Amino acid sequence: MALSTAFTKMFGVEHPIALAPMGGSAGGALAAAVCRGGGLGLLGAGNGDREWLAREVPIVAQGTGKPWGIGFLTWAIDVGVVDRALEYNPRAVMLSFGDPSPFAERIRHAGATLIIQVTDLDEARAAVDLGADVIVAQGTESGGHGARRGRSTLPFVPVVVDLAAPVPVLAAGGIADGRGVAAALALGAAGALIGTRFQATAEALVDPSIAKAIVEGRGEDTERNRVLDIARGSRWPSTYTARTVGNRFLDQWRDREAELAADPEAQQAYQAGVARGDMPPLPVWAGEAIDLITDLPPAADLVGALAAQAESALARAGRQ
Ligand SMILES: Cc1cc2nc3c(=O)[nH]c(=O)nc-3n(C[C@H](O)[C@H](O)[C@H](O)COP(=O)(O)O)c2cc1C
């Protein structure tokens, strides 16, 4: 029996699983594979780079007849970016990290489903007021960026579910197997939005060294800070930290962010290390659940396996 929720009904998808719009790595092939597997694929368009979208949208559009969407970093875009994206007729547009109010109305007006990712209750309230069709509640176990003052997934999701009802909520952060999907549903969420687990799939646009670090890494090897953003000269606002797998540079600069920001030579040393191949080309953005990731499956198979595991976990719960 399939898991039917407000989310699966809204999009007409088989499983309550969405691909997180991971900037750069959730490209057309990965999004299409997730859709073919029965989930909702979201392209990770980041700041809305024109050429990236022109390349990746046709891949997802031709790779699936099912609904797909595009996700943006709200702080990095303007209305022109959103208008250009809407010309591709995505079924959904997801906004994360920043003020969604300049964009919400034009997305809804264009007939796209508006998904807003939130990291605290004020953002959740604002998302409801803006008419979000789906809200993603992101906990600090998440891979990649999140609010410096975020909340853990387990206590955060049900509070957002209560606050947002009847708007469906997806749980995000630390979900990497079917038990996590089952937990999300048990918390009252209408599904799970999953990032890190999909980085380790055949279709993700990631360097092999990054996939390897995720497969080999453990949750306790991950940490949240701004060190690597500062070192690589990233434009991410300082209110956001990122969870990454640790490395030698982090060991050297942990808890010394202000010092690093004031030290251009240390930043250049990091960038030179990356250029030499001493470190992965990008930070290994990964969530706390990486212990559960041990392989690089095709994403469509993974979606089906996650859903099947979630069903059996729910059937088993309380019967041991
Ligand atoms: C490599 C990576 C890149 C990400 N990039 C984005 C992004 O560009 N936009 C966004 O909304 N979320 C981004 N996220 C966060 C996801 O939306 C989501 O909150 C997170 O992946 C959920 O936690 P999990 O990684 O434990 O599944 C990213 C996450 C990862 C792991």
Coordinates of N, CA, C and O in Angstrom, one line a residue, residues 3-119:
L3 N 2.2 5.1 0.4 CA 2.0 6.1 1.5 C 1.4 7.4 0.8 O 2.0 8.0 0.0
S4 N 0.1 7.6 1.2 CA -0.6 8.7 0.6 C -0.7 9.9 1.6 O -1.1 9.7 2.7
T5 N -0.3 11.1 1.1 CA -0.3 12.3 2.0 C -0.8 13.5 1.2 O -1.0 13.4 0.0
A6 N -1.0 14.6 1.9 CA -1.4 15.8 1.2 C -0.4 16.2 0.2 O -0.7 16.7 -0.9
F7 N 0.9 15.9 0.4 CA 2.0 16.2 -0.6 C 1.9 15.3 -1.8 O 1.9 15.8 -2.9
T8 N 1.7 14.0 -1.6 CA 1.6 13.1 -2.8 C 0.3 13.5 -3.6 O 0.4 13.4 -4.8
K9 N -0.7 13.8 -2.9 CA -2.0 14.2 -3.7 C -1.8 15.5 -4.4 O -2.2 15.7 -5.5
M10 N -1.1 16.5 -3.7 CA -1.0 17.8 -4.4 C -0.2 17.7 -5.7 O -0.5 18.3 -6.7
F11 N 0.8 16.8 -5.7 CA 1.7 16.8 -6.9 C 1.3 15.5 -7.8 O 1.9 15.4 -8.9
G12 N 0.5 14.7 -7.3 CA 0.2 13.5 -8.1 C 1.4 12.5 -8.2 O 1.6 11.9 -9.2
V13 N 2.2 12.5 -7.1 CA 3.4 11.7 -7.1 C 3.1 10.4 -6.3 O 2.2 10.4 -5.4
E14 N 3.9 9.4 -6.5 CA 3.7 8.1 -5.8 C 4.2 8.1 -4.4 O 3.5 7.5 -3.5
H15 N 5.3 8.8 -4.1 CA 5.9 8.7 -2.8 C 6.1 10.0 -2.1 O 6.3 11.0 -2.8
P16 N 6.0 10.1 -0.8 CA 6.2 11.4 -0.1 C 7.6 11.8 0.1 O 8.1 12.0 1.2
I17 N 8.3 11.9 -1.0 CA 9.7 12.2 -1.0 C 10.1 13.2 -2.0 O 9.7 13.1 -3.2
A18 N 10.8 14.3 -1.6 CA 11.3 15.3 -2.5 C 12.8 15.4 -2.5 O 13.4 15.2 -1.4
L19 N 13.3 15.6 -3.7 CA 14.8 15.9 -3.8 C 15.1 17.3 -3.4 O 14.4 18.3 -3.9
A20 N 16.0 17.5 -2.4 CA 16.3 18.9 -2.0 C 17.0 19.6 -3.2 O 17.8 18.9 -3.9
P21 N 16.7 20.9 -3.5 CA 17.3 21.6 -4.6 C 18.7 22.0 -4.3 O 19.0 23.2 -4.2
M22 N 19.6 21.0 -4.3 CA 21.0 21.3 -3.9 C 21.7 22.0 -5.0 O 21.9 21.5 -6.1
G23 N 22.2 23.2 -4.6 CA 22.8 24.1 -5.6 C 23.9 23.4 -6.4 O 24.9 22.9 -5.9
G24 N 23.7 23.4 -7.7 CA 24.7 22.8 -8.6 C 24.7 21.3 -8.7 O 24.8 20.8 -9.8
S25 N 24.4 20.6 -7.7 CA 24.5 19.1 -7.7 C 23.2 18.4 -8.0 O 23.2 17.3 -8.5
A26 N 22.1 19.1 -7.7 CA 20.8 18.5 -8.1 C 20.5 19.1 -9.5 O 19.7 20.0 -9.7
G27 N 21.1 18.4 -10.5 CA 20.9 18.8 -11.9 C 19.7 18.1 -12.5 O 18.9 17.4 -11.9
G28 N 19.6 18.3 -13.8 CA 18.4 17.7 -14.6 C 18.3 16.2 -14.5 O 17.3 15.6 -14.3
A29 N 19.5 15.5 -14.6 CA 19.5 14.0 -14.6 C 19.0 13.5 -13.2 O 18.2 12.6 -13.2
L30 N 19.5 14.1 -12.2 CA 19.1 13.7 -10.8 C 17.6 14.0 -10.6 O 16.9 13.1 -10.1
A31 N 17.2 15.2 -10.9 CA 15.8 15.6 -10.7 C 14.9 14.6 -11.5 O 13.8 14.2 -11.0
A32 N 15.2 14.4 -12.7 CA 14.4 13.5 -13.6 C 14.3 12.1 -13.0 O 13.3 11.4 -13.0
A33 N 15.5 11.6 -12.5 CA 15.5 10.2 -11.9 C 14.6 10.2 -10.7 O 13.9 9.2 -10.5
V34 N 14.7 11.2 -9.8 CA 13.8 11.2 -8.6 C 12.3 11.2 -9.1 O 11.5 10.4 -8.5
C35 N 12.0 11.9 -10.1 CA 10.6 12.0 -10.6 C 10.2 10.6 -11.1 O 9.1 10.1 -10.8
R36 N 11.1 10.0 -11.9 CA 10.8 8.6 -12.4 C 10.6 7.6 -11.3 O 9.9 6.7 -11.4
G37 N 11.4 7.8 -10.2 CA 11.3 6.9 -9.1 C 10.0 7.1 -8.3 O 9.7 6.3 -7.4
G38 N 9.3 8.2 -8.6 CA 8.0 8.4 -7.9 C 8.0 9.5 -6.9 O 7.0 9.8 -6.1
G39 N 9.1 10.3 -6.8 CA 9.2 11.5 -5.9 C 9.1 12.8 -6.7 O 8.7 12.8 -7.9
L40 N 9.3 13.9 -6.0 CA 9.3 15.2 -6.7 C 10.8 15.6 -6.8 O 11.5 15.8 -5.8
G41 N 11.2 15.9 -8.1 CA 12.6 16.3 -8.3 C 12.6 17.8 -8.4 O 11.8 18.5 -9.1
L42 N 13.6 18.4 -7.7 CA 13.7 19.9 -7.7 C 15.2 20.2 -8.1 O 16.1 19.7 -7.5
L43 N 15.3 21.0 -9.1 CA 16.6 21.4 -9.6 C 17.2 22.4 -8.6 O 16.5 23.3 -8.1
G44 N 18.5 22.2 -8.4 CA 19.2 23.2 -7.4 C 19.8 24.3 -8.2 O 21.0 24.3 -8.6
A45 N 19.0 25.4 -8.4 CA 19.5 26.4 -9.3 C 20.3 27.5 -8.6 O 20.7 28.5 -9.2
G46 N 20.4 27.4 -7.2 CA 21.2 28.3 -6.5 C 20.8 29.8 -6.7 O 19.7 30.2 -6.4
N47 N 21.7 30.5 -7.4 CA 21.5 32.0 -7.7 C 20.8 32.2 -9.0 O 20.6 33.3 -9.5
G48 N 20.4 31.0 -9.7 CA 19.6 31.2 -10.9 C 20.5 31.4 -12.1 O 20.0 32.0 -13.1
D49 N 21.7 30.9 -12.1 CA 22.6 31.1 -13.2 C 21.9 30.7 -14.5 O 21.4 29.5 -14.7
R50 N 21.9 31.6 -15.5 CA 21.1 31.5 -16.7 C 21.6 30.3 -17.5 O 20.8 29.5 -18.0
E51 N 22.9 30.1 -17.7 CA 23.4 29.0 -18.5 C 23.2 27.6 -17.8 O 22.9 26.7 -18.5
W52 N 23.3 27.6 -16.5 CA 23.1 26.3 -15.8 C 21.6 25.9 -16.0 O 21.3 24.7 -16.4
L53 N 20.7 26.9 -15.9 CA 19.3 26.5 -16.1 C 19.0 26.1 -17.5 O 18.3 25.1 -17.8
A54 N 19.6 26.8 -18.5 CA 19.4 26.5 -19.9 C 19.9 25.1 -20.2 O 19.3 24.4 -21.1
R55 N 20.9 24.7 -19.5 CA 21.4 23.3 -19.7 C 20.6 22.3 -19.0 O 20.3 21.2 -19.6
E56 N 20.3 22.5 -17.7 CA 19.7 21.5 -16.9 C 18.1 21.3 -17.1 O 17.6 20.2 -16.9
V57 N 17.4 22.4 -17.3 CA 16.0 22.3 -17.5 C 15.6 21.3 -18.6 O 14.7 20.5 -18.4
P58 N 16.2 21.4 -19.8 CA 15.7 20.5 -20.8 C 16.0 19.0 -20.4 O 15.3 18.1 -20.8
I59 N 17.0 18.8 -19.6 CA 17.4 17.4 -19.2 C 16.2 16.9 -18.3 O 15.8 15.8 -18.5
V60 N 15.8 17.7 -17.3 CA 14.7 17.2 -16.5 C 13.4 17.1 -17.3 O 12.6 16.2 -17.2
A61 N 13.1 18.2 -18.1 CA 11.8 18.2 -18.8 C 11.7 17.0 -19.8 O 10.6 16.4 -20.0
Q62 N 12.9 16.7 -20.4 CA 12.8 15.5 -21.4 C 13.0 14.2 -20.7 O 12.6 13.2 -21.2
G63 N 13.5 14.2 -19.4 CA 13.7 13.0 -18.7 C 12.5 12.4 -18.0 O 12.6 11.3 -17.5
T64 N 11.5 13.2 -17.9 CA 10.3 12.8 -17.1 C 9.1 13.5 -17.6 O 9.2 14.7 -18.0
G65 N 8.0 12.8 -17.6 CA 6.7 13.5 -17.9 C 6.0 13.9 -16.6 O 4.9 14.4 -16.6
K66 N 6.7 13.7 -15.5 CA 6.0 14.0 -14.2 C 6.4 15.4 -13.7 O 7.3 16.0 -14.2
P67 N 5.7 15.9 -12.7 CA 6.0 17.3 -12.2 C 7.4 17.4 -11.6 O 7.9 16.5 -11.0
W68 N 8.0 18.5 -11.9 CA 9.4 18.8 -11.3 C 9.4 20.3 -11.0 O 8.5 21.1 -11.3
G69 N 10.4 20.7 -10.3 CA 10.5 22.1 -9.9 C 11.9 22.7 -9.8 O 12.9 22.0 -10.2
I70 N 12.0 23.9 -9.5 CA 13.3 24.6 -9.4 C 13.4 25.3 -8.0 O 12.5 25.9 -7.6
G71 N 14.6 25.1 -7.4 CA 14.8 25.8 -6.1 C 15.9 26.8 -6.2 O 16.9 26.7 -6.9
F72 N 15.7 27.9 -5.4 CA 16.6 29.0 -5.4 C 17.1 29.4 -4.0 O 16.4 29.1 -3.0
L73 N 18.2 30.0 -3.9 CA 18.7 30.6 -2.7 C 18.1 32.0 -2.7 O 18.5 32.9 -3.5
T74 N 17.2 32.3 -1.8 CA 16.4 33.5 -1.9 C 17.3 34.8 -1.8 O 17.0 35.8 -2.4
W75 N 18.3 34.7 -0.9 CA 19.2 35.9 -0.7 C 20.0 36.2 -2.0 O 20.5 37.3 -2.1
A76 N 20.1 35.2 -2.9 CA 21.0 35.4 -4.0 C 20.3 35.8 -5.3 O 20.9 35.9 -6.4
I77 N 19.0 35.9 -5.3 CA 18.2 36.2 -6.6 C 17.5 37.5 -6.6 O 17.4 38.2 -5.6
D78 N 17.0 37.9 -7.8 CA 16.1 39.0 -7.9 C 14.9 38.6 -8.7 O 14.8 37.4 -9.2
V79 N 13.9 39.5 -8.9 CA 12.7 39.1 -9.6 C 12.9 38.6 -11.0 O 12.2 37.8 -11.6
G80 N 14.0 39.2 -11.6 CA 14.3 38.8 -13.0 C 14.6 37.3 -13.1 O 14.2 36.6 -14.0
V81 N 15.4 36.8 -12.1 CA 15.7 35.4 -12.1 C 14.5 34.5 -12.0 O 14.3 33.5 -12.7
V82 N 13.6 34.9 -11.1 CA 12.3 34.2 -10.9 C 11.5 34.2 -12.2 O 11.0 33.2 -12.7
D83 N 11.4 35.4 -12.8 CA 10.6 35.5 -14.0 C 11.1 34.6 -15.1 O 10.4 33.9 -15.8
R84 N 12.5 34.6 -15.3 CA 13.1 33.7 -16.3 C 12.8 32.3 -16.0 O 12.5 31.5 -16.9
A85 N 12.9 31.9 -14.7 CA 12.7 30.5 -14.4 C 11.2 30.1 -14.7 O 10.9 29.0 -15.1
L86 N 10.3 31.0 -14.4 CA 8.9 30.7 -14.6 C 8.6 30.4 -16.1 O 7.6 29.7 -16.4
E87 N 9.4 31.0 -17.0 CA 9.2 30.8 -18.4 C 9.4 29.3 -18.8 O 8.9 28.8 -19.8
Y88 N 10.1 28.6 -17.9 CA 10.3 27.1 -18.2 C 9.1 26.3 -17.7 O 9.1 25.1 -17.8
N89 N 8.1 27.0 -17.1 CA 6.9 26.3 -16.6 C 7.2 25.2 -15.6 O 6.6 24.1 -15.7
P90 N 8.0 25.4 -14.6 CA 8.1 24.4 -13.5 C 6.8 24.2 -12.8 O 6.1 25.2 -12.6
R91 N 6.6 23.0 -12.3 CA 5.4 22.8 -11.5 C 5.5 23.5 -10.2 O 4.5 23.9 -9.6
A92 N 6.7 23.5 -9.6 CA 7.0 24.1 -8.3 C 8.2 25.0 -8.3 O 9.1 24.8 -9.1
V93 N 8.2 26.0 -7.5 CA 9.4 26.8 -7.2 C 9.6 26.8 -5.7 O 8.7 27.1 -5.0
M94 N 10.8 26.5 -5.3 CA 11.1 26.5 -3.9 C 12.1 27.6 -3.6 O 13.1 27.8 -4.3
L95 N 11.8 28.3 -2.5 CA 12.7 29.4 -2.0 C 13.2 29.1 -0.6 O 12.4 28.7 0.2
S96 N 14.5 29.2 -0.5 CA 15.1 28.9 0.8 C 16.1 30.0 1.2 O 16.8 30.6 0.4
F97 N 16.2 30.3 2.5 CA 17.2 31.2 3.0 C 17.1 32.6 2.6 O 17.8 33.0 1.6
G98 N 16.3 33.4 3.2 CA 16.2 34.8 2.9 C 14.7 35.2 2.9 O 13.9 34.3 3.2
D99 N 14.4 36.4 2.5 CA 13.1 36.9 2.5 C 12.3 36.6 1.2 O 12.7 37.1 0.1
P100 N 11.3 35.7 1.3 CA 10.6 35.2 0.1 C 9.6 36.2 -0.4 O 9.0 36.0 -1.5
S101 N 9.3 37.3 0.4 CA 8.1 38.1 0.0 C 8.2 38.8 -1.3 O 7.2 38.9 -2.0
P102 N 9.4 39.2 -1.9 CA 9.3 39.8 -3.2 C 9.0 38.9 -4.3 O 8.7 39.3 -5.4
F103 N 9.0 37.6 -4.1 CA 8.8 36.6 -5.1 C 7.5 35.8 -5.0 O 7.1 35.2 -6.0
A104 N 7.0 35.7 -3.8 CA 5.9 34.7 -3.6 C 4.7 34.9 -4.6 O 4.2 34.0 -5.2
E105 N 4.3 36.2 -4.7 CA 3.1 36.4 -5.5 C 3.3 36.1 -6.9 O 2.4 35.5 -7.6
R106 N 4.4 36.5 -7.5 CA 4.6 36.2 -8.9 C 4.7 34.7 -9.2 O 4.3 34.2 -10.3
I107 N 5.2 34.0 -8.2 CA 5.3 32.5 -8.4 C 3.9 31.9 -8.4 O 3.5 31.1 -9.3
R108 N 3.1 32.3 -7.4 CA 1.7 31.8 -7.4 C 0.9 32.2 -8.5 O 0.1 31.5 -9.1
H109 N 1.1 33.5 -8.9 CA 0.3 34.1 -10.0 C 0.6 33.3 -11.3 O -0.3 33.2 -12.2
A110 N 1.8 32.9 -11.5 CA 2.2 32.1 -12.7 C 1.6 30.7 -12.6 O 1.8 29.9 -13.6
G111 N 1.0 30.3 -11.5 CA 0.4 29.0 -11.5 C 1.4 27.9 -10.9 O 1.0 26.7 -11.0
A112 N 2.6 28.3 -10.5 CA 3.5 27.3 -9.9 C 3.2 27.1 -8.4 O 2.7 28.0 -7.8
T113 N 3.5 25.9 -8.0 CA 3.3 25.6 -6.5 C 4.5 26.3 -5.8 O 5.6 26.1 -6.1
L114 N 4.1 27.0 -4.7 CA 5.2 27.7 -4.0 C 5.6 26.9 -2.7 O 4.8 26.6 -1.9
I115 N 6.9 26.6 -2.7 CA 7.4 25.8 -1.6 C 8.4 26.8 -0.9 O 9.3 27.3 -1.5
I116 N 8.3 26.9 0.4 CA 9.2 27.8 1.2 C 9.9 26.9 2.3 O 9.2 26.3 3.1
Q117 N 11.2 27.0 2.3 CA 12.0 26.3 3.3 C 12.2 27.2 4.5 O 12.6 28.4 4.3
V118 N 11.9 26.8 5.7 CA 12.0 27.6 6.9 C 12.9 27.0 8.0 O 13.0 25.8 8.0
T119 N 13.5 27.9 8.8 CA 14.5 27.4 9.8 C 14.1 27.8 11.2 O 14.7 27.4 12.2

